[in-house]
JSON list of C-alpha atoms in Angstrom, two decimals:
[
{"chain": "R", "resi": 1, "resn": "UNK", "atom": "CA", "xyz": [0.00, 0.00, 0.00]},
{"chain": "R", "resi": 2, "resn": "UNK", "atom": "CA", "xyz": [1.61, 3.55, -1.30]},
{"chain": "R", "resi": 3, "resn": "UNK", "atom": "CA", "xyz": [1.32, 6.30, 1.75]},
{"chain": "R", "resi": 4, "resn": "UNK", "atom": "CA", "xyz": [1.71, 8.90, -0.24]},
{"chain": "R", "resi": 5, "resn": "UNK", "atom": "CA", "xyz": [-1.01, 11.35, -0.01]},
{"chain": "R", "resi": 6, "resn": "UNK", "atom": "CA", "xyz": [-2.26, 13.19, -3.30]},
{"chain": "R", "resi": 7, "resn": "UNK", "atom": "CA", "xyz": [-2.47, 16.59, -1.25]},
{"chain": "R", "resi": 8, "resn": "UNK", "atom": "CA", "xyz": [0.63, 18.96, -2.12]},
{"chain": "R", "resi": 9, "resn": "UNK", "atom": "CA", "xyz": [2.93, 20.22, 0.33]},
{"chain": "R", "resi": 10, "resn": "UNK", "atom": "CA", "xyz": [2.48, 23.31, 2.57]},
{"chain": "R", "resi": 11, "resn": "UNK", "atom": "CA", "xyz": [5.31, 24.94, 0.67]},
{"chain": "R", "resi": 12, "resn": "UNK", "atom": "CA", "xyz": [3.56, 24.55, -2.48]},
{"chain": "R", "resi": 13, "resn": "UNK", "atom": "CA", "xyz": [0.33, 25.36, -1.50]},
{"chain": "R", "resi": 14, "resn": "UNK", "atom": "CA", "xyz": [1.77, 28.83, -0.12]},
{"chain": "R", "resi": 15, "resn": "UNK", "atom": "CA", "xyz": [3.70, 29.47, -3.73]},
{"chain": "R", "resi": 16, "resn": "UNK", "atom": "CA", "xyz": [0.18, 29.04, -5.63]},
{"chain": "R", "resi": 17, "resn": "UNK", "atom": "CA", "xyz": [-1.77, 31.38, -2.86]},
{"chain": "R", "resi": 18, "resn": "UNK", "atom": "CA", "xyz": [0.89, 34.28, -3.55]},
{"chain": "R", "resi": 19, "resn": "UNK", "atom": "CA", "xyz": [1.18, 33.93, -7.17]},
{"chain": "R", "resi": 20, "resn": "UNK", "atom": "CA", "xyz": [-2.83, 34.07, -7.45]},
{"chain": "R", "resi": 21, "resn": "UNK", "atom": "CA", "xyz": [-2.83, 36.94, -4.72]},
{"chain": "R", "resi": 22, "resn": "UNK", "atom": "CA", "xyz": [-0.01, 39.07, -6.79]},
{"chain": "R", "resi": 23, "resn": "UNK", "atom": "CA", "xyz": [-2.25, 38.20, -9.86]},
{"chain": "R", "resi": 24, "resn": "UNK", "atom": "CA", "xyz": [-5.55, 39.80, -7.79]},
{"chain": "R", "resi": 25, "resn": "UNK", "atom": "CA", "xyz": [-4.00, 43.37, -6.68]},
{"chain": "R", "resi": 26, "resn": "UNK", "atom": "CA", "xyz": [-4.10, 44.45, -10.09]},
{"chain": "R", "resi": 27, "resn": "UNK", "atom": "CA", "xyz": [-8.23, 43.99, -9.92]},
{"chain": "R", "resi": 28, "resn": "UNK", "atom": "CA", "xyz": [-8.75, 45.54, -6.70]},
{"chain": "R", "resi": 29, "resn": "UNK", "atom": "CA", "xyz": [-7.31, 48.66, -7.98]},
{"chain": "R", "resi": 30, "resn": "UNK", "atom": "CA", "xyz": [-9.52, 48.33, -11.20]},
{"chain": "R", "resi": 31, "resn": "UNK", "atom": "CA", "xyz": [-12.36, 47.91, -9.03]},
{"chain": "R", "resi": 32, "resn": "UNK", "atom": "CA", "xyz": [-11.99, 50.38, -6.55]},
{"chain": "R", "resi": 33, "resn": "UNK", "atom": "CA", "xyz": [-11.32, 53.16, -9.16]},
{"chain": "R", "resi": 34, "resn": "UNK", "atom": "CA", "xyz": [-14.57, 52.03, -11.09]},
{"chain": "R", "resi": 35, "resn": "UNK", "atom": "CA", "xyz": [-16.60, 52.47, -8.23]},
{"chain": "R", "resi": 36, "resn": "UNK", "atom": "CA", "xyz": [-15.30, 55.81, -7.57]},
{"chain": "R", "resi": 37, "resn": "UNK", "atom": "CA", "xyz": [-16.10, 57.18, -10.83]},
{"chain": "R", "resi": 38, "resn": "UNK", "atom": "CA", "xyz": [-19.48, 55.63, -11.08]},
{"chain": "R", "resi": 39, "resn": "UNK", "atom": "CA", "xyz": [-20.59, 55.64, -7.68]},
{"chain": "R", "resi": 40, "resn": "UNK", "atom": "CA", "xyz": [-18.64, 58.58, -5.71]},
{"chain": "R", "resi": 41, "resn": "UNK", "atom": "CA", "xyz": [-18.04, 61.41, -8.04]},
{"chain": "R", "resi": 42, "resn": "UNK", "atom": "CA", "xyz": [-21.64, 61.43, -9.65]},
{"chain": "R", "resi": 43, "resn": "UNK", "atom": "CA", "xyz": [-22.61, 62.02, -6.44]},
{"chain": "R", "resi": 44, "resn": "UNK", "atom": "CA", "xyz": [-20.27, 64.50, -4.95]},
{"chain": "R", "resi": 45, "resn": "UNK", "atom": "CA", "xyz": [-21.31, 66.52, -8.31]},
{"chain": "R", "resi": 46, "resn": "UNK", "atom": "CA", "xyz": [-25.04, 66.41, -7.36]},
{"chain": "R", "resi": 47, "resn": "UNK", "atom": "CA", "xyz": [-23.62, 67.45, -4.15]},
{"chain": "R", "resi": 48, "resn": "UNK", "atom": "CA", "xyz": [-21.71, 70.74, -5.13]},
{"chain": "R", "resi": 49, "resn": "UNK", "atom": "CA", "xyz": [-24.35, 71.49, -8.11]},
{"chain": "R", "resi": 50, "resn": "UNK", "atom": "CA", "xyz": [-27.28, 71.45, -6.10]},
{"chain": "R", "resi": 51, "resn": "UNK", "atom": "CA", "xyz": [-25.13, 73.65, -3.33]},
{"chain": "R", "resi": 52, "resn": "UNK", "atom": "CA", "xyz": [-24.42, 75.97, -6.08]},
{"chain": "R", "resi": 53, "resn": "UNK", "atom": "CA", "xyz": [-27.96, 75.95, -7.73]},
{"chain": "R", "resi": 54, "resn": "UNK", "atom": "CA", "xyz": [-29.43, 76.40, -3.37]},
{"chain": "R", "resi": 55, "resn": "UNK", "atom": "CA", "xyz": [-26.86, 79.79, -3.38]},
{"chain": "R", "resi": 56, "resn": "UNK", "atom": "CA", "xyz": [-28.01, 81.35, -6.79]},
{"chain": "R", "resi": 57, "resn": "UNK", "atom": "CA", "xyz": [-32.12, 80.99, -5.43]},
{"chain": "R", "resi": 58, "resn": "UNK", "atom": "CA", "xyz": [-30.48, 82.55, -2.21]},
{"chain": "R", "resi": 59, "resn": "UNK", "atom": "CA", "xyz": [-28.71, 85.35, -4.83]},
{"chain": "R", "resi": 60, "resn": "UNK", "atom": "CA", "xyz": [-31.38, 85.93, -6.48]},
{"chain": "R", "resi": 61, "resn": "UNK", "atom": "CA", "xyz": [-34.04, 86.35, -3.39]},
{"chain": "R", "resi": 62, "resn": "UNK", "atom": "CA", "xyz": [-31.41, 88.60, -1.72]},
{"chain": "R", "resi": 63, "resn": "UNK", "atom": "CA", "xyz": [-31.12, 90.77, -4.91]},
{"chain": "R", "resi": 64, "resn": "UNK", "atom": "CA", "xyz": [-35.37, 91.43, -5.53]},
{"chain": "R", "resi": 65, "resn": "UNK", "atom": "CA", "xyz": [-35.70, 92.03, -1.42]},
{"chain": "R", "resi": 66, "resn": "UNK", "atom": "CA", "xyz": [-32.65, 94.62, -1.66]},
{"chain": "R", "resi": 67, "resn": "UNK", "atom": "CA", "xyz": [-33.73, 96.11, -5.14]},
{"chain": "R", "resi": 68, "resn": "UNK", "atom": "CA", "xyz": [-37.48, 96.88, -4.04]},
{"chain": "R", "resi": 69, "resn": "UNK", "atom": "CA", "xyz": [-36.16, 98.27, -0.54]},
{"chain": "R", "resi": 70, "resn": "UNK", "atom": "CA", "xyz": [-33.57, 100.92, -2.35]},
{"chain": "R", "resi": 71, "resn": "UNK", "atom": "CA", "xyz": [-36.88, 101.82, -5.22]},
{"chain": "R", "resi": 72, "resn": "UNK", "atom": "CA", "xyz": [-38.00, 103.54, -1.55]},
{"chain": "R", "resi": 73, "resn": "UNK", "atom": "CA", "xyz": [-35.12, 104.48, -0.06]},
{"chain": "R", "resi": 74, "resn": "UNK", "atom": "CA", "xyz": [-34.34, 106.82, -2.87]},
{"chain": "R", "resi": 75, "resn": "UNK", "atom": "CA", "xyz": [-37.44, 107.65, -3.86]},
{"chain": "R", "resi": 76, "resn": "UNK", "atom": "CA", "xyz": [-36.95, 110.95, -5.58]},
{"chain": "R", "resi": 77, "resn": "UNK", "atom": "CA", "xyz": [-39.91, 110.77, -8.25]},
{"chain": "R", "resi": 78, "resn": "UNK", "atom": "CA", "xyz": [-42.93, 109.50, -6.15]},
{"chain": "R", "resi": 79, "resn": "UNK", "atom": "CA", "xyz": [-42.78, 106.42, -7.21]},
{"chain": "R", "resi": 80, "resn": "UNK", "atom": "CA", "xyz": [-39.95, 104.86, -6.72]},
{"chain": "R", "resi": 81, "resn": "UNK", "atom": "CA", "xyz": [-36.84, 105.04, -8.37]},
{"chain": "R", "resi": 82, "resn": "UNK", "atom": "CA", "xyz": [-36.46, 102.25, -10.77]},
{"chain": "R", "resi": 83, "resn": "UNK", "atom": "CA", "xyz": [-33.25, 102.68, -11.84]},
{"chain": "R", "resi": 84, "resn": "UNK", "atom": "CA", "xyz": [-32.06, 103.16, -8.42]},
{"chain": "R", "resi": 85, "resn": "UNK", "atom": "CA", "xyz": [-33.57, 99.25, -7.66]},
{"chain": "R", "resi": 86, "resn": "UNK", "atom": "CA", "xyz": [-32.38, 97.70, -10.96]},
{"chain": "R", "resi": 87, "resn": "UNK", "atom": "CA", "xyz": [-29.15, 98.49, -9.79]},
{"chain": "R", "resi": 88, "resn": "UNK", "atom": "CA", "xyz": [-29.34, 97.94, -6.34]},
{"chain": "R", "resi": 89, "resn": "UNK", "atom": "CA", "xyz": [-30.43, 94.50, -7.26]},
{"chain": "R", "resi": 90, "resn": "UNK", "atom": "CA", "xyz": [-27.76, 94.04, -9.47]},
{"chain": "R", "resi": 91, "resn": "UNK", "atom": "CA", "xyz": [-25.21, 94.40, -7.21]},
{"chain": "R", "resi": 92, "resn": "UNK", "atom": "CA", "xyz": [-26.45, 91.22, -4.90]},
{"chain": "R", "resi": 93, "resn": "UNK", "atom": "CA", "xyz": [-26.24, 89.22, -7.42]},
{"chain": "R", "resi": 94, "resn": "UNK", "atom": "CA", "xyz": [-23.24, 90.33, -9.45]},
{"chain": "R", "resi": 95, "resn": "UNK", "atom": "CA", "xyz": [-21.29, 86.86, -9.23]},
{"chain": "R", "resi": 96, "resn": "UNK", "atom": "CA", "xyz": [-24.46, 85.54, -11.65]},
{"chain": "R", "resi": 97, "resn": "UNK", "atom": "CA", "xyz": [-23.90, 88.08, -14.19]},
{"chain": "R", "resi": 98, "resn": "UNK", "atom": "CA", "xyz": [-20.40, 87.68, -14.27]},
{"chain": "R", "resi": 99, "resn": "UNK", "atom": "CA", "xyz": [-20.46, 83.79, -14.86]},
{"chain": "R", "resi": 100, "resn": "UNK", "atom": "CA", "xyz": [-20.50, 84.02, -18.58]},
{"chain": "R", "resi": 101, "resn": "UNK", "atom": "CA", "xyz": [-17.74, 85.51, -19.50]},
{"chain": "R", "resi": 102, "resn": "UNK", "atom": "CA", "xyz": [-16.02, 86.94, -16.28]},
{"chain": "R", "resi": 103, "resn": "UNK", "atom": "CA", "xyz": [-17.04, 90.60, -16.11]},
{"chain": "R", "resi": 104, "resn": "UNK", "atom": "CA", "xyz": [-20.23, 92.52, -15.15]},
{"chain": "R", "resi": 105, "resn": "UNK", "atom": "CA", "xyz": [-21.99, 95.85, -15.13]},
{"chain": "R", "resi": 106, "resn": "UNK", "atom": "CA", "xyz": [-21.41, 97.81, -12.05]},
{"chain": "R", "resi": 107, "resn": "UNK", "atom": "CA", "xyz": [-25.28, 99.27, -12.33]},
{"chain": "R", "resi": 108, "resn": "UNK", "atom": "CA", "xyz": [-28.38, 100.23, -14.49]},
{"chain": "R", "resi": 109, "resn": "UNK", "atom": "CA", "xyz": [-27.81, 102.26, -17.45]},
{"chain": "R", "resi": 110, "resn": "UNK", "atom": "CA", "xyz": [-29.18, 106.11, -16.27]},
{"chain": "R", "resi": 111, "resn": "UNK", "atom": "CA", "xyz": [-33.56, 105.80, -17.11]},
{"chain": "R", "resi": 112, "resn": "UNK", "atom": "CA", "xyz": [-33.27, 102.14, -17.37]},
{"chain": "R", "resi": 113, "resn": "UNK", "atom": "CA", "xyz": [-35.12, 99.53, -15.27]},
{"chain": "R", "resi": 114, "resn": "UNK", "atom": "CA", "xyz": [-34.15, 96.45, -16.50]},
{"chain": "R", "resi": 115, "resn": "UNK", "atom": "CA", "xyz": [-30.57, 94.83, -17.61]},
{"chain": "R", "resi": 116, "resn": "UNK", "atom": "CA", "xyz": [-29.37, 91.43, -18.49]},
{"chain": "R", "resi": 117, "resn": "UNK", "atom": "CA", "xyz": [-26.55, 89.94, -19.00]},
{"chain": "R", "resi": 118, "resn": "UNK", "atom": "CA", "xyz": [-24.41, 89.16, -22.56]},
{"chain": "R", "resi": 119, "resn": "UNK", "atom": "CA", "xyz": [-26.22, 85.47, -23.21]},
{"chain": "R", "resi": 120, "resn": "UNK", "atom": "CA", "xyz": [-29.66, 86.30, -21.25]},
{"chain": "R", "resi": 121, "resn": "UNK", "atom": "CA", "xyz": [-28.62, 84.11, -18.89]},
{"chain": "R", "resi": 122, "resn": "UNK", "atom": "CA", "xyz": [-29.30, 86.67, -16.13]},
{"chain": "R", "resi": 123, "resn": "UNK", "atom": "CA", "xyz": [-31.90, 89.37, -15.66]},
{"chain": "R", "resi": 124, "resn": "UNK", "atom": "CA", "xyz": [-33.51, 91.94, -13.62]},
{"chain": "R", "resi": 125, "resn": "UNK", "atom": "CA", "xyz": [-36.58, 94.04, -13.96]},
{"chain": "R", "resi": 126, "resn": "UNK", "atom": "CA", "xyz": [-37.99, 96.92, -12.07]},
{"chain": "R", "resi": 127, "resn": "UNK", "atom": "CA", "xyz": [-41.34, 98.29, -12.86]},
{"chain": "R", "resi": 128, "resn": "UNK", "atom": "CA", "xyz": [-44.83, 99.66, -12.00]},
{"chain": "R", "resi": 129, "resn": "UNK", "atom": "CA", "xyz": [-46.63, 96.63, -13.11]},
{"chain": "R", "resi": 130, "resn": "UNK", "atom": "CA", "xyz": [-48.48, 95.28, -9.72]},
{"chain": "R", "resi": 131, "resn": "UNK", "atom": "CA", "xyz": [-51.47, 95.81, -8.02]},
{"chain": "R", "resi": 132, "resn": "UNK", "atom": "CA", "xyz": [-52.01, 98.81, -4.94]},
{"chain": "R", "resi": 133, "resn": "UNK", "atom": "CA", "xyz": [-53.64, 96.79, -2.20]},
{"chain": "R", "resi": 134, "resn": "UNK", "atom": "CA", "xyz": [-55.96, 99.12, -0.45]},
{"chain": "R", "resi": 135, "resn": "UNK", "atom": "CA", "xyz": [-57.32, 102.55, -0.98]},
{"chain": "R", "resi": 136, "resn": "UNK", "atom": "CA", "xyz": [-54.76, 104.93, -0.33]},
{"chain": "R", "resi": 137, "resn": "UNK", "atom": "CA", "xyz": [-54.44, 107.80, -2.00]},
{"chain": "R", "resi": 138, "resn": "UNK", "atom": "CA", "xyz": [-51.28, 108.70, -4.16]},
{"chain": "R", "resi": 139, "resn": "UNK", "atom": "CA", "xyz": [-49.86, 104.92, -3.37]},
{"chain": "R", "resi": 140, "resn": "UNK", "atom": "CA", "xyz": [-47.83, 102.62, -6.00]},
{"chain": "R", "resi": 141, "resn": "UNK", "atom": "CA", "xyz": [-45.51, 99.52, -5.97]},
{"chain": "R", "resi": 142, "resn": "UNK", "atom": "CA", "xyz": [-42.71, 98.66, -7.77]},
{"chain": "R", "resi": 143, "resn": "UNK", "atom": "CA", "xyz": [-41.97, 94.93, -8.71]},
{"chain": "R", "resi": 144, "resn": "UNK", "atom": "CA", "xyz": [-38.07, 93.75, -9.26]},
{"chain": "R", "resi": 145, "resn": "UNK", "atom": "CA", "xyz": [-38.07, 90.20, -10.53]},
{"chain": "R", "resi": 146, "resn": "UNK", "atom": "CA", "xyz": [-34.66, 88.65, -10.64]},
{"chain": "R", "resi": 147, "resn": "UNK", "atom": "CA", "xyz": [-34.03, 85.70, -12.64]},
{"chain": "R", "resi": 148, "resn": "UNK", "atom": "CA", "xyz": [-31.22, 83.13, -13.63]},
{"chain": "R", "resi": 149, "resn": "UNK", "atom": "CA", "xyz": [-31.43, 80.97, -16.74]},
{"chain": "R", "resi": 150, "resn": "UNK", "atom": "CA", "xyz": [-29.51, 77.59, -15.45]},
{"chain": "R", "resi": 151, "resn": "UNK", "atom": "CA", "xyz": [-30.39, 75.35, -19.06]},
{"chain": "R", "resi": 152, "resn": "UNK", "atom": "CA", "xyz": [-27.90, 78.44, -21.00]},
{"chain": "R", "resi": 153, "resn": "UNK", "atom": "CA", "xyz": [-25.34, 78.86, -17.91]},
{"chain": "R", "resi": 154, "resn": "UNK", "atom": "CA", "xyz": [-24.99, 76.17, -16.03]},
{"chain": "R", "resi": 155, "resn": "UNK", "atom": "CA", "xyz": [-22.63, 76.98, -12.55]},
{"chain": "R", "resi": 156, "resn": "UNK", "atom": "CA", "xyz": [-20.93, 73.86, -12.79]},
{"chain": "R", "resi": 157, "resn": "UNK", "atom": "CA", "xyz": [-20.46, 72.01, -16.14]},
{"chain": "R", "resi": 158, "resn": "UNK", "atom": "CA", "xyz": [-22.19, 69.06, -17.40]},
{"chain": "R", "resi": 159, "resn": "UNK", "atom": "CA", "xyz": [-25.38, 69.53, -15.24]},
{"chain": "R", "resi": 160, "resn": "UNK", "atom": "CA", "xyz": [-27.25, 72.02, -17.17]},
{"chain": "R", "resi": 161, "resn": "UNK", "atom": "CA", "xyz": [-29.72, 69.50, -18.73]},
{"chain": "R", "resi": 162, "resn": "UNK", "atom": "CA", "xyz": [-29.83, 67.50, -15.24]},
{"chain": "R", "resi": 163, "resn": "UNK", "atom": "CA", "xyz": [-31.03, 70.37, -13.61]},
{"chain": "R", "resi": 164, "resn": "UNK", "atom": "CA", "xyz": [-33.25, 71.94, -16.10]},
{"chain": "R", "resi": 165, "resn": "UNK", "atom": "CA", "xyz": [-34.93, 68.65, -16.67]},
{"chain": "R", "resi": 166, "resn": "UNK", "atom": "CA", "xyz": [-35.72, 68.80, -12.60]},
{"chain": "R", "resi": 167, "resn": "UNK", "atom": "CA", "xyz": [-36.27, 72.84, -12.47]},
{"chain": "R", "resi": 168, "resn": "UNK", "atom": "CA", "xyz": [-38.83, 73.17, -15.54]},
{"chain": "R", "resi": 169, "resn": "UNK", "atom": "CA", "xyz": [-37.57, 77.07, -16.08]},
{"chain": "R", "resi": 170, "resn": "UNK", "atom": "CA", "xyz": [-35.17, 79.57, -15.12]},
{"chain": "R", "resi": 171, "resn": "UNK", "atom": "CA", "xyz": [-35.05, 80.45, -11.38]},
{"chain": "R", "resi": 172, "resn": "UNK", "atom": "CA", "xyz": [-36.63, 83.33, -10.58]},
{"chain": "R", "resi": 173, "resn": "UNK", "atom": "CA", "xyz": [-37.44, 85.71, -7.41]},
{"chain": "R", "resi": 174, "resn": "UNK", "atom": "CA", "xyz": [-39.71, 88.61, -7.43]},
{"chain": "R", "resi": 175, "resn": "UNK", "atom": "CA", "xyz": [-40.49, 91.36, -4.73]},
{"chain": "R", "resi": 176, "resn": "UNK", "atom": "CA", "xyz": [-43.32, 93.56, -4.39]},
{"chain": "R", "resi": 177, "resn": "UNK", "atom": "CA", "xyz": [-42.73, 96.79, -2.60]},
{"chain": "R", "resi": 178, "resn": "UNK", "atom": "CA", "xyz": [-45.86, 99.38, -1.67]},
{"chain": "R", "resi": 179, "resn": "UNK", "atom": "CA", "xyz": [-45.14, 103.15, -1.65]},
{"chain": "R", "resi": 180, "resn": "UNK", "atom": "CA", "xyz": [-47.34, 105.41, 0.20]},
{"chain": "R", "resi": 181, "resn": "UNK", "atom": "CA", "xyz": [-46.39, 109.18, -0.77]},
{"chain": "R", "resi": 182, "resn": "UNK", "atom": "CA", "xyz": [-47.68, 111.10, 1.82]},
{"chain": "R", "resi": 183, "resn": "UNK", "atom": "CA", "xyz": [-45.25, 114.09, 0.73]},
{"chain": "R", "resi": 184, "resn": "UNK", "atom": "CA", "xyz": [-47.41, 117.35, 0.66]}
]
């Protein structure tokens, strides 16, 4: 009868583990860099996009709110100074304008109420076109609307469809201010 066992040594056995393990290593670092740039960085984009797309809303509200406040504070004409709003407004949200191409206005043209930007990706309006809630006499509003186009400029690249798929529109803030002159 032979004694010999068919099993192979110990010392073989460990040569054929390391020579499949050295073969493996290779893989792992395959795998693990797949799953990072399937898994991780789509995500971490959605992350910073939707941060950046949270702080142009935030932008944009800031700039109506400050814009219909300064159509009172300066309110030379009775009615609010348009001009005076539009550029008011403008300078909240100047980062937005200057996406495109790296510059922006500094304010309103003189007897203008509205600007946008080179590509229309950014806009603000001031006007007269809202209603006077209640019956005082001699009493308007003035209306800035802000708005940001994110399908023409998107703030981070590659996400402009993503977002205006989910968004249906530009963003867009509006505020309503009511002026009572009471002025003599």
């Amino acid at each position: 009868m032979n004694t010999t066992s068919a099993t192979p040594s110990p010392t073989s056995l460990r040569r054929m583990h390391s020579r499949n393990r050295r073969g493996q290593r290779g893989v792992v670092a395959l795998e693990f860099a797949m799953i990072f740039l399937l898994g991780f960085l789509p995500l971490l984009l959605l992350t910073f996009s939707g941060a950046m797309v949270f702080a142009a809303k935030q932008s944009l509200t800031l700039a109506a709110a400050n814009g219909a406040r300064a159509a009172l504070h300066y309110n030379t004409t009775n009615d609010g100074n348009l001009t005076s709003a539009c550029s008011t407004a403008l300078r909240s949200m100047n980062w937005l304008f200057a996406l495109p191409n790296g510059s922006a206005p500094s304010e309103c043209p003189s007897g203008s109420s509205s600007i946008s930007n080179s590509d229309g990706t950014a806009t603000i309006t001031a006007n007269h076109n809202c209603t006077v809630v209640g019956t005082a006499a001699g009493a308007t509003c003035v209306k800035v609307t802000t708005e940001y186009n994110y399908d023409k400029g998107p703030l981070i690249l590659g996400t402009g469809k993503l977002y205006g798929w989910l968004m249906n529109g530009p963003l867009q803030s509006t505020a309503i201010i009511q002026i009572y002159n009471t002025q003599g």
